[in-house]
XYZ file of C-alpha atoms in Angstrom:
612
model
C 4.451 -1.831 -3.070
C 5.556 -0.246 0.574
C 8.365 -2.057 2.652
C 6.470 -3.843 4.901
C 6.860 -6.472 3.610
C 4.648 -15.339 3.849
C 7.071 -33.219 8.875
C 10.365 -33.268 9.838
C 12.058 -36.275 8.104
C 15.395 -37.736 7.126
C 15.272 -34.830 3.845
C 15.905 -32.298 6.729
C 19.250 -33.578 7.880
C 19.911 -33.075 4.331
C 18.075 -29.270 4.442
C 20.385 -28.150 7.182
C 23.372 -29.498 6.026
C 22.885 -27.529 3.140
C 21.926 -24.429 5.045
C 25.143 -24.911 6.937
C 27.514 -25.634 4.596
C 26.623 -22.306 2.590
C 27.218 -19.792 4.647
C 30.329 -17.725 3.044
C 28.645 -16.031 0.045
C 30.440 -15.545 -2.813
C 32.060 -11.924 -3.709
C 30.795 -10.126 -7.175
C 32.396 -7.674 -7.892
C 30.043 -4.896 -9.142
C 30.852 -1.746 -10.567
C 29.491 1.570 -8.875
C 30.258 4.728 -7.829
C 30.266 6.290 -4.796
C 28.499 9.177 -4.557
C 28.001 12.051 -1.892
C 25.818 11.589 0.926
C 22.620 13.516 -0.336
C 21.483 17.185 0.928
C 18.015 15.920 1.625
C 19.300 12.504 3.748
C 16.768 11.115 5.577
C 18.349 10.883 9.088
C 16.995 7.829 11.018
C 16.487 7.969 14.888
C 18.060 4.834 16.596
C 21.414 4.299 18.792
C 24.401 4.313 16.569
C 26.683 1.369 16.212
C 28.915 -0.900 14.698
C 28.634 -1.486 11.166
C 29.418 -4.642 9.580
C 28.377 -8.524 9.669
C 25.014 -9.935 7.292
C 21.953 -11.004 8.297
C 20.577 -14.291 7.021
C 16.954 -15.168 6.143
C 14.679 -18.219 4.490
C 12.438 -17.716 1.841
C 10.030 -20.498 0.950
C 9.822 -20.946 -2.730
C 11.738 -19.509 -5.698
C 11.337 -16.202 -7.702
C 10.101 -16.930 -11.240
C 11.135 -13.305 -12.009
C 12.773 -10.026 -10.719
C 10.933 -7.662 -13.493
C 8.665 -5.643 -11.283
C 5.877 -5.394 -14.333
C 5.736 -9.351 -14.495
C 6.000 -10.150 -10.627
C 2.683 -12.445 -9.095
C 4.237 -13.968 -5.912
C 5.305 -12.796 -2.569
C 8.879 -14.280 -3.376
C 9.089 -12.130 -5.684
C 7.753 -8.763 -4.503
C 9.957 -9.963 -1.128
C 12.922 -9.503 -3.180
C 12.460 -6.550 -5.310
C 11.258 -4.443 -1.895
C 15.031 -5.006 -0.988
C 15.917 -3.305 -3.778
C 13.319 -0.717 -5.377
C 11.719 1.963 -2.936
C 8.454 4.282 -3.642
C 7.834 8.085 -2.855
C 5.493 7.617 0.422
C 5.707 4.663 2.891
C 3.782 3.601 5.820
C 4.369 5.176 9.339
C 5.109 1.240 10.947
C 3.191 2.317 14.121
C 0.045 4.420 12.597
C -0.208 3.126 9.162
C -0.229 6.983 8.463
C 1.144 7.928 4.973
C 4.750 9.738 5.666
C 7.607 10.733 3.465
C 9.675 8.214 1.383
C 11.537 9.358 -1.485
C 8.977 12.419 -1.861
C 10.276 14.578 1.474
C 6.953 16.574 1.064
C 3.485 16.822 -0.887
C 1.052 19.236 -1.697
C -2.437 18.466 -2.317
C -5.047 21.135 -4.099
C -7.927 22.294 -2.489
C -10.011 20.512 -5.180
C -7.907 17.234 -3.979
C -7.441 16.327 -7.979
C -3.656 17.476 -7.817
C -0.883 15.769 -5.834
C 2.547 17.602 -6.342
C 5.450 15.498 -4.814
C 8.917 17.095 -4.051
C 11.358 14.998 -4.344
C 14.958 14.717 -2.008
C 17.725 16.139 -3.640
C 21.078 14.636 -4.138
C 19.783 10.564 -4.207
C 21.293 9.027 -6.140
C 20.891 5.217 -8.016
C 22.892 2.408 -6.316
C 25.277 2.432 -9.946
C 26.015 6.374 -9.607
C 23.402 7.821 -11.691
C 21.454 10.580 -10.405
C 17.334 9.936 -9.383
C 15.155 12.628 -10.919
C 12.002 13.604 -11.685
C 12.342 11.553 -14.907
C 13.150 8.211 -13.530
C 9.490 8.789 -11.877
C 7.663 10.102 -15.431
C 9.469 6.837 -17.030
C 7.916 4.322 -14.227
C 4.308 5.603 -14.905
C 5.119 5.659 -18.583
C 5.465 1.852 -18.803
C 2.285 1.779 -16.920
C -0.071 3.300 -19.620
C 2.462 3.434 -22.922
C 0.299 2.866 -25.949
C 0.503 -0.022 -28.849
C 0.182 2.007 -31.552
C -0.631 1.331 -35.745
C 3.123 1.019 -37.303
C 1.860 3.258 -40.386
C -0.337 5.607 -38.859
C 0.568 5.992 -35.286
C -2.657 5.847 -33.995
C -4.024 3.829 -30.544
C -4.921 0.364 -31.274
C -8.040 -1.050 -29.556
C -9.462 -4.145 -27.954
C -12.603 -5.732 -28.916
C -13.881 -3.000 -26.208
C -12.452 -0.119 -27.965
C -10.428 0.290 -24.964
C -6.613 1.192 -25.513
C -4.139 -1.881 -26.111
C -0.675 -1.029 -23.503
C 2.301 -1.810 -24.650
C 3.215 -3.189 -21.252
C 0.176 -4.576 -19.009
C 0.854 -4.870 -15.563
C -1.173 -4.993 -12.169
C -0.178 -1.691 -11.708
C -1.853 -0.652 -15.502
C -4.697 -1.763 -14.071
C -4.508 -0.933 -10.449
C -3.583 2.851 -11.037
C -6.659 3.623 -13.663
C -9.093 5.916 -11.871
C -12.490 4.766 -13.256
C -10.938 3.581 -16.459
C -8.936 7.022 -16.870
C -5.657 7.468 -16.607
C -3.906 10.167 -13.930
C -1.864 12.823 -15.635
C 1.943 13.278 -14.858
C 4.048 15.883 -15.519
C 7.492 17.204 -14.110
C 7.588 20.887 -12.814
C 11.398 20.490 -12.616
C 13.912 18.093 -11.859
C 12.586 17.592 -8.472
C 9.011 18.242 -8.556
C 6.282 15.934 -10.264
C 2.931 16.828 -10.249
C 0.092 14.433 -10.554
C -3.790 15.170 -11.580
C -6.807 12.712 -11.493
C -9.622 12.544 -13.739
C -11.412 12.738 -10.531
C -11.525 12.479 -6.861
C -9.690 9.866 -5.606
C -9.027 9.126 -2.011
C -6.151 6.486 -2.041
C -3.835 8.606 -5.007
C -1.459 9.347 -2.144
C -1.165 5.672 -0.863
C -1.130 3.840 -3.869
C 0.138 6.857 -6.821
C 2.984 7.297 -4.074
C 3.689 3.855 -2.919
C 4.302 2.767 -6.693
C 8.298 1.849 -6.499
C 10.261 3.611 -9.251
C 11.852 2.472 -11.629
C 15.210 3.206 -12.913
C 15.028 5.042 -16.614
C 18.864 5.043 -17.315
C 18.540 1.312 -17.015
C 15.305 0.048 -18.134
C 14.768 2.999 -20.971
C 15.765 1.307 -23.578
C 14.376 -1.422 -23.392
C 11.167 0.474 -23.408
C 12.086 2.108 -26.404
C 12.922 -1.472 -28.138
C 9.776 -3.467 -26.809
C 11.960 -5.768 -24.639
C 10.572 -4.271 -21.296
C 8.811 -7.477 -20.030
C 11.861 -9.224 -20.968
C 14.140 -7.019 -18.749
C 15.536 -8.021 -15.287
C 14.805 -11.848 -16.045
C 16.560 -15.286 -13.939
C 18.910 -14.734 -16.801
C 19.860 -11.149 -15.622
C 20.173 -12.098 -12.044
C 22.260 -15.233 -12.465
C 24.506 -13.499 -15.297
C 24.229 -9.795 -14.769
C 22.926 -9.043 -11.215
C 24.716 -5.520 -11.287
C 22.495 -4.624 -13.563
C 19.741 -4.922 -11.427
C 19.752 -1.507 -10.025
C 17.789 0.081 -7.109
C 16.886 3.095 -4.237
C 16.329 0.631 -1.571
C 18.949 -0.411 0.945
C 20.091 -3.703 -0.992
C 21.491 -4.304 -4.541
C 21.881 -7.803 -5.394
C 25.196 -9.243 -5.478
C 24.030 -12.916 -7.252
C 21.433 -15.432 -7.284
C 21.562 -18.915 -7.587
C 18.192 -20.621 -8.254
C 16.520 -22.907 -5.928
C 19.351 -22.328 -3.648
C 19.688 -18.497 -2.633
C 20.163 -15.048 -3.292
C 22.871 -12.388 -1.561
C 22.331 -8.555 -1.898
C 24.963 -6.289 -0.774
C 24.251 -2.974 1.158
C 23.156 -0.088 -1.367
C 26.702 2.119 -1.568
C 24.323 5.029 -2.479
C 21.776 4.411 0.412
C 19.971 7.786 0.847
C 19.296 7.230 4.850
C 22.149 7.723 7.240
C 22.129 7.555 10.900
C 22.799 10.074 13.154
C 26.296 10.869 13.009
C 25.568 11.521 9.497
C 26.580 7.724 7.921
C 25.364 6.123 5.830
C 23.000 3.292 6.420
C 22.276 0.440 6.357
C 24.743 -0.963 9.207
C 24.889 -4.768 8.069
C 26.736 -5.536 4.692
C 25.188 -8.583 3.165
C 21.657 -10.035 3.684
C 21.652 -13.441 2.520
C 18.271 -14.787 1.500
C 18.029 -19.022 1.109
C 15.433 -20.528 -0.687
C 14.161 -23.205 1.013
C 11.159 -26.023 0.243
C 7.905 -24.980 2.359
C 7.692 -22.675 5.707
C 8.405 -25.570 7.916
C 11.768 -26.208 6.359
C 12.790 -22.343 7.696
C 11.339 -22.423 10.855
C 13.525 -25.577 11.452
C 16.413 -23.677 9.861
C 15.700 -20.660 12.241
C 15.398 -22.972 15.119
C 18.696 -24.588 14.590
C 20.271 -21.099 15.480
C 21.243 -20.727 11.242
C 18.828 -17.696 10.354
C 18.546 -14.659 12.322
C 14.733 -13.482 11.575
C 11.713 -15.526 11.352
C 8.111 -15.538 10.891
C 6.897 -18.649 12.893
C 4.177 -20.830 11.835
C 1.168 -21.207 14.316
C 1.566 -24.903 13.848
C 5.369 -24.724 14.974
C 5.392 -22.232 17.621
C 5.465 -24.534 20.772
C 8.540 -26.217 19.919
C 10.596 -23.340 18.391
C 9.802 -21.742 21.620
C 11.480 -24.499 23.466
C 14.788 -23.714 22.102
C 14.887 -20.316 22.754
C 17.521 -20.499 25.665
C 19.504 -22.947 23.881
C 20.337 -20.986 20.820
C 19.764 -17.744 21.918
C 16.959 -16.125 20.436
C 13.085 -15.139 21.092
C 9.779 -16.068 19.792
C 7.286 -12.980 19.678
C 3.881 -12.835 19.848
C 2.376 -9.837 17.403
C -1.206 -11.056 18.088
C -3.989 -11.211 14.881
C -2.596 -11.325 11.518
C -4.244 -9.302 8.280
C -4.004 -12.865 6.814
C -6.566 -14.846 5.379
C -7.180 -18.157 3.802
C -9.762 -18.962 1.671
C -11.287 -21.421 -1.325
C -12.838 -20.255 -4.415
C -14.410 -21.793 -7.031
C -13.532 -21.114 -11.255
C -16.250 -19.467 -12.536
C -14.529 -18.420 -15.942
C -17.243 -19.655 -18.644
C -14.587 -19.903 -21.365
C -12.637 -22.013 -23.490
C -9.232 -22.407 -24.326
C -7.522 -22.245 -27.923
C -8.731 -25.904 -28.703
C -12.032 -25.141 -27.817
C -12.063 -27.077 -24.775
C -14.121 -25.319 -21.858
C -11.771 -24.547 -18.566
C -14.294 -25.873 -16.452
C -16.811 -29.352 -17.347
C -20.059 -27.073 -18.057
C -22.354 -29.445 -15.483
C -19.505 -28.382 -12.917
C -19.843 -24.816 -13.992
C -23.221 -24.596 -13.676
C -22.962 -25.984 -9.955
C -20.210 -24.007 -9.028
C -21.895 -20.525 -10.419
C -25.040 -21.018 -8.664
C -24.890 -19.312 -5.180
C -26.622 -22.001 -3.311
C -23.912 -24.757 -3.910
C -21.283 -22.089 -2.963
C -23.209 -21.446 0.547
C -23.744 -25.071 1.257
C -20.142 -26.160 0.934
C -19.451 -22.999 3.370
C -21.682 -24.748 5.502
C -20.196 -27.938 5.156
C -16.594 -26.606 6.705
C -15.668 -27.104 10.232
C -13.683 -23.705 10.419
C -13.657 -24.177 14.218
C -12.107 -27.764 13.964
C -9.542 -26.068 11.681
C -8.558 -23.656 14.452
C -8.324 -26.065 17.010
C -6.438 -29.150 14.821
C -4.523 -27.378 12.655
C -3.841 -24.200 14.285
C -3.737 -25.549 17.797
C -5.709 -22.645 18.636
C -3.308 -20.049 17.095
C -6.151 -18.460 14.815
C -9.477 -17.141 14.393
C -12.199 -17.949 12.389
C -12.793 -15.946 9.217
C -16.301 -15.438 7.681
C -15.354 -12.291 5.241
C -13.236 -10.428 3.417
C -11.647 -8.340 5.860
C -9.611 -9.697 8.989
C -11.164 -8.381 11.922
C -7.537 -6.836 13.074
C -8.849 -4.549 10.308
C -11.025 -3.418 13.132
C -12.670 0.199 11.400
C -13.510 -1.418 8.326
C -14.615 -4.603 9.593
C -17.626 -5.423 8.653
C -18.687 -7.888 11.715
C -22.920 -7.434 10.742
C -22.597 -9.956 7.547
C -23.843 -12.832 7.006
C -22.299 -15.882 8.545
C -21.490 -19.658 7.721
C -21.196 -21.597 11.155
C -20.512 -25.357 10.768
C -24.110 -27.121 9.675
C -23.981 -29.700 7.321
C -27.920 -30.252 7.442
C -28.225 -26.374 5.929
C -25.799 -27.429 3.811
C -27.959 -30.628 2.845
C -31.011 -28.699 2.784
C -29.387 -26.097 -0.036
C -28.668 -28.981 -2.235
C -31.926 -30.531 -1.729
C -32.929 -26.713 -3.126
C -31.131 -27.237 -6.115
C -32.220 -30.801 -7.000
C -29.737 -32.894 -6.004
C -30.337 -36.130 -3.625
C -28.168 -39.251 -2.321
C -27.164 -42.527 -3.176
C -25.717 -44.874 -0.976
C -24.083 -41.777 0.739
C -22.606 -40.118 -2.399
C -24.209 -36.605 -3.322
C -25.999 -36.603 -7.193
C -27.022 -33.532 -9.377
C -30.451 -33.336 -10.510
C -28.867 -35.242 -13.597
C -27.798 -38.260 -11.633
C -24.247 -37.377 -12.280
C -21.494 -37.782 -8.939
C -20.653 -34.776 -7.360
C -17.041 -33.554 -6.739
C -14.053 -31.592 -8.348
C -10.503 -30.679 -8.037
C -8.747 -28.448 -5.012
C -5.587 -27.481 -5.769
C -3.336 -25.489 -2.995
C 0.254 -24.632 -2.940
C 2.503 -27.267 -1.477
C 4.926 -25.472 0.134
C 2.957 -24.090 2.733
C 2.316 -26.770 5.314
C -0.946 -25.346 7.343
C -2.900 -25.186 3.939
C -1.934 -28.413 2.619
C -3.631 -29.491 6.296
C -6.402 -27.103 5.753
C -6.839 -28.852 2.412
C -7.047 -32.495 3.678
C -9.676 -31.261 6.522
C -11.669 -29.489 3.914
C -11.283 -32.850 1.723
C -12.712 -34.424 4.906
C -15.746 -32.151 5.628
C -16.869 -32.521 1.949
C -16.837 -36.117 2.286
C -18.816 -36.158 5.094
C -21.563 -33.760 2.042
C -21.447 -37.227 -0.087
C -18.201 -34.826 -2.416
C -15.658 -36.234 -3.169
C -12.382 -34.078 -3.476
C -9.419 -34.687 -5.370
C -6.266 -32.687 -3.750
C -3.592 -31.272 -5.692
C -0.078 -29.811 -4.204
C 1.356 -27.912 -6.555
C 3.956 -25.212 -6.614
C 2.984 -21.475 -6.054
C 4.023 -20.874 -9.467
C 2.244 -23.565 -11.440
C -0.908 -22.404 -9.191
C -0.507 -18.532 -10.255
C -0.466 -19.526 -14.377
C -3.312 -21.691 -13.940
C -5.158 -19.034 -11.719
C -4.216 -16.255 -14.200
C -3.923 -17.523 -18.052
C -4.177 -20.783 -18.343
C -7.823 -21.282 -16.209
C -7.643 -24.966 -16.237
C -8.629 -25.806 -12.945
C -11.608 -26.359 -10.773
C -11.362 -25.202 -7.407
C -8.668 -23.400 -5.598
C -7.715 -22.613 -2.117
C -5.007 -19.643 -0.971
C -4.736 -16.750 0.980
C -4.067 -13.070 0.694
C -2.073 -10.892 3.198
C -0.772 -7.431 3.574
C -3.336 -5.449 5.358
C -3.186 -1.715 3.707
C -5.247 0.624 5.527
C -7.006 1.084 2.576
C -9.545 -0.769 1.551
C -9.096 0.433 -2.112
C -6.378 -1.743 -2.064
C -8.466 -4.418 -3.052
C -9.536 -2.933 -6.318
C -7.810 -5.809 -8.150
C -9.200 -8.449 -6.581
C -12.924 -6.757 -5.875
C -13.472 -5.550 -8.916
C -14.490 -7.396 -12.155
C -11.744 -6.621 -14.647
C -9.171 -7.286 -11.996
C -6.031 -9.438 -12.517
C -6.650 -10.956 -8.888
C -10.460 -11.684 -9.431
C -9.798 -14.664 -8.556
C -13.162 -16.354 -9.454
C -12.935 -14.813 -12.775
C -10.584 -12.604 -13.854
C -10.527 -9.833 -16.250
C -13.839 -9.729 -16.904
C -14.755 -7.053 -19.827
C -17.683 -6.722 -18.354
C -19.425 -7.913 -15.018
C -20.705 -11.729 -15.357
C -23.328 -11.153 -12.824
C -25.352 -8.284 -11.753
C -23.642 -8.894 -7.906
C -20.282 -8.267 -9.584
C -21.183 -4.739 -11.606
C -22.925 -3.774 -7.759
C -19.122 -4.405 -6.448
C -17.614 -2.857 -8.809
C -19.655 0.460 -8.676
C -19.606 0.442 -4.964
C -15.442 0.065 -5.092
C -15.774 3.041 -7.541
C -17.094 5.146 -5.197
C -14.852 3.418 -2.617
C -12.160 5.492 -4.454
C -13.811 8.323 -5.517
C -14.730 9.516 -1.862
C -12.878 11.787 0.716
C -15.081 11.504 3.289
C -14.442 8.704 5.579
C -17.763 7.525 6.840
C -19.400 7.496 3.041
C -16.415 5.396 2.203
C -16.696 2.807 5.192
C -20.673 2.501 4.341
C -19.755 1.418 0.414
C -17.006 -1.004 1.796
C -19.672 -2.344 4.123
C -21.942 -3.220 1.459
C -19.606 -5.109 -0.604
C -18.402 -7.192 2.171
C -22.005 -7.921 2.507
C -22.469 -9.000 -0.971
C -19.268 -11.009 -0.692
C -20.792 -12.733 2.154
C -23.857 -13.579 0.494
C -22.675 -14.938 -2.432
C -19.627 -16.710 -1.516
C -17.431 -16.205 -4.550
C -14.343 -16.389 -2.040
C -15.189 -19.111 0.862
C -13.215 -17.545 4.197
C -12.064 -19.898 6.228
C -9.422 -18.788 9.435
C -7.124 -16.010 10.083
C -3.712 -17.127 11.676
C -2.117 -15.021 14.572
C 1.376 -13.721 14.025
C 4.230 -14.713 15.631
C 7.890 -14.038 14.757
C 11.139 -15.185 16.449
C 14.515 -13.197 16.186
C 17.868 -13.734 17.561
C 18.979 -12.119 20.479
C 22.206 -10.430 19.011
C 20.425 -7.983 16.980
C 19.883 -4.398 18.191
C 17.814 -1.274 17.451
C 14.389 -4.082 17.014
C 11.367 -1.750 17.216
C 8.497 -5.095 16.472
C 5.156 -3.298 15.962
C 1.754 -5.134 14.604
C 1.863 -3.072 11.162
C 5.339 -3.358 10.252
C 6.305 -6.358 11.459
C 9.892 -7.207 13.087
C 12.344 -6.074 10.630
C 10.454 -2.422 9.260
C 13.640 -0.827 9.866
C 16.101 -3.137 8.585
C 18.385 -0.408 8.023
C 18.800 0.582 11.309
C 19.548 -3.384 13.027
C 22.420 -3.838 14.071
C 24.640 -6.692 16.212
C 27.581 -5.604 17.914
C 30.654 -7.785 18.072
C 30.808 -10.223 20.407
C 34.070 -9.278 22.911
């Protein structure tokens, strides 16, 4: 949504060869025109410079699409922040809401109408001109109707609730208590929003909603395509067509090698001579295996920014002098990492329930959640697989976090006889060291993480480890983020998960679709019509008034609560929270690292001078 934007062997001779050997990208030429610099330029603070050169990055993993409406994975949201931008960002040093695209905003005394004015004279990266339309268009997909061919009226889900055309996160996220906001355009530079009600967060989350381009994407709106729009196909065939606000446009794509964006020709920042920005040409972005795989790349001297792993940060650092770059310490991360259990009670198409009911009915009762969170050496985590380079986690919030950190809930230190004890609760005993139901059947299940990140595939084996030591056994499975997401999201055949979430937004409404019930990221369960359990409706009325309340204090007390249900029940099973550190080479200029916007917040602005 906002800019701010997650073993060595013989394979990796292999790996850098390859990172080597593709260094020239190749030229597309892409039709544009080149407009005026716009009247309402945002003018950008830093020492002038040399413009010029490319910066190139790692990503770890592959986009499985560049249609923002259809995007799940950090790849892909990575990639798209290049190249779509919203109407308020984050001040990188305050977290304070400040102007974007929207130069100002007026709020109503009643605080149930936001009216944004937009700059004048931006301009699309193909030519065409960015109005008040492109942002009425954007919201449109959100909420656009399916309607009865004959009669034109709203069809309805077995709820009676409103069928949408194109269902997104945002559909969801952007409801205010199951009611849409109303847009409307006072001219072509003025939109005006109103909310069914109060709602704290409309500025953050209405304004940080990156627009979308109606020239482009309008007809296939009109047509019923939408969700088919800016697909692999596009990028690989058509990548011009692609078109953005943001600094970048991208140039081509290769898959499961790399991606090159060009600088935006139309780039609506300019420094302070008056040009325009960004100052670097190309940013070349190659896809590599798992984070290890880049931080070897990046050590090597062949990337020029990099988030380090906690795991790899002692021997990165010891190459610093010898290819001429630095390794930064940011301190606590808004990361965490954390194992749930599926506790969707359905079936798929065949009839065939997602989860093996006896599991289900373990994994739904609180007390087996609690004693597995008992049964986890989160300390021995830190210490082996972190070497020390995280904290332990017991909630929902990270405690950098630190005004809506709830630190009063309840804990789960390391005690596997409380963990024995709650099973003993529930029935269950011991045979020759392996943990029974009350039915006599074996206890265990499935935990499937993503294997491209290194640290969780090690968190994974300790957990697999600390459950054996319960008398569970644990089957592992490393999959691919993207396999991971479908089963997580549609497909629900799985047993037991374990991933992380990151970000941080100073808002704790920006959990919505994750806290609350009909979420697409309720991870336990998600999309619920209705709450499963009474815990869940408690969450979701407390988020509710989360959202609906200006006053600061009320709002912290509600988020307090449903960390402390969160706690208690254990749908989500917190584990650690890595520090930060990120390493950048030394040729760059104009880097302003701060802990909410990370090293590279003002990519337009770096810079490397020419070596004499």
């Amino acid at each position: 949504m906002f800019n701010f934007k997650e073993t060595v062997c013989g394979g990796l001779l292999i790996l850098l060869l390859h990172l080597a050997g593709c260094d020239r990208p190749e030229r597309v030429e892409r039709p544009f025109v080149q407009t005026p610099i716009p009247m309402d330029a945002e003018v950008v603070d830093f020492p002038e410079g040399s413009f010029g050169g490319r910066v190139v990055e790692t990503m770890a993993g592959d986009i499985a699409t560049l249609n923002p409406l259809m995007i799940e994975s950090v790849a892909g949201s990575m990639v798209m922040g290049r190249i779509l931008d919203s109407l308020v960002t984050l001040d990188p040093e305050t977290g304070e809401v400040i102007p974007n695209l929207a130069k100002s905003w007026d709020i109503s005394e009643d605080n149930l109408q936001y009216t944004f004015h937009l700059r004048r004279g931006v301009h699309w990266s193909d030519g065409e001109p960015f109005t008040a339309e492109d942002v009425l268009f954007t919201w449109k997909t959100f909420f656009a109707k399916e309607r009865d061919a004959t009669t034109d009226k709203v069809l309805q889900d077995a709820q009676g609730k409103p069928k949408y055309r194109y269902p997104s996160r945002s559909t969801f996220s952007q409801l205010i208590n199951g009611k849409e906001p109303k847009i409307e355009a006072l001219d072509s530079y003025t939109v005006r929003f109103t909310t069914p009600e109060v709602y704290a967060p409309f500025l953050l989350f209405g304004g940080g909603e990156e627009i979308l381009p109606k020239h482009v994407l309008g007809a296939a709106f009109e047509a019923g395509t939408l969700l088919e729009a800016w697909s692999l196909e596009t990028a690989i065939q058509s990548p011009h067509e692609i078109v953005g606000l943001n600094m970048f446009v991208l140039e081509s794509y290769r898959p499961g090698e790399r991606l090159v964006f060009a600088r935006n020709p139309n780039y609506w920042k300019v420094n302070p001579a008056g040009e325009r920005l960004p100052y670097v040409d190309r940013l070349i972005t190659k896809i590599v295996p798992d984070m290890n795989s880049s931080n070897v790349a990046f050590a090597q001297g062949k990337t020029d920014f990099e988030g380090i792993g906690p795991d790899n940060v002692a021997w990165v650092q010891r190459g610093e002098a010898r290819h001429d770059y630095t390794v930064l310490d940011m301190g606590p991360s808004n990361t965490t990492n954390f194992v749930w259990f599926n506790l969707n009670p359905g079936a798929n198409e065949n009839g065939k329930p997602f989860v093996a009911p006896h599991k289900l009915e373990w994994f739904q009762d609180k007390r087996f959640r609690q004693a597995v969170s008992y049964g986890i050496n989160r300390e021995g985590i830190v210490r082996g697989v972190f070497f020390n380079r995280a904290q332990v986690l017991h909630g929902y919030v990270s405690p950098k976090r630190k005004f809506w950190y709830n630190d009063a809930i309840r804990k789960y230190p390391y005690k596997p006889e409380r963990s024995k004890a709650l099973f003993d609760e529930m029935g269950f005993f011991y045979e020759d060291g392996q943990l029974h139901d009350a039915e006599g059947r074996p206890v265990g299940f499935t935990l499937m993480t993503n294997s491209s990140n290194g640290l969780r595939v090690e968190m994974a084996t300790v957990f697999k480890e600390n459950m054996a030591a319960l008398g569970i056994e644990v089957e592992l499975q490393f999959l691919d983020f993207n396999t991971i997401i479908t089963k997580t999201s549609s497909s629900f055949e799985y047993e037991a998960c374990m991933l992380g979430l990151g970000g941080g937004a100073p808002d704790p409404y920006a959990g919505k679709d994750i806290l609350m019930s009909g979420g697409r990221l309720h991870q336990w369960h998600p999309q619920q019509t209705e709450p499963a359990t009474e815990w869940e409706a408690r969450i979701d009325a407390l988020m509710l008034e989360v959202g609906r309340h200006t006053d600061v204090e009320q709002r912290k007390a509600f988020y307090f609560e449903v960390q402390e249900i969160l706690a208690e029940q254990q749908p989500m099973i917190f584990l650690v929270s890595a520090k930060d550190y990120v390493g950048h080479r030394n040729r760059w200029e104009n880097l302003k690292p701060t802990s909410l916007g990370g090293l590279t917040w003002n990519m337009e602005s770096l810079r490397a001078e020419p070596k004499p």
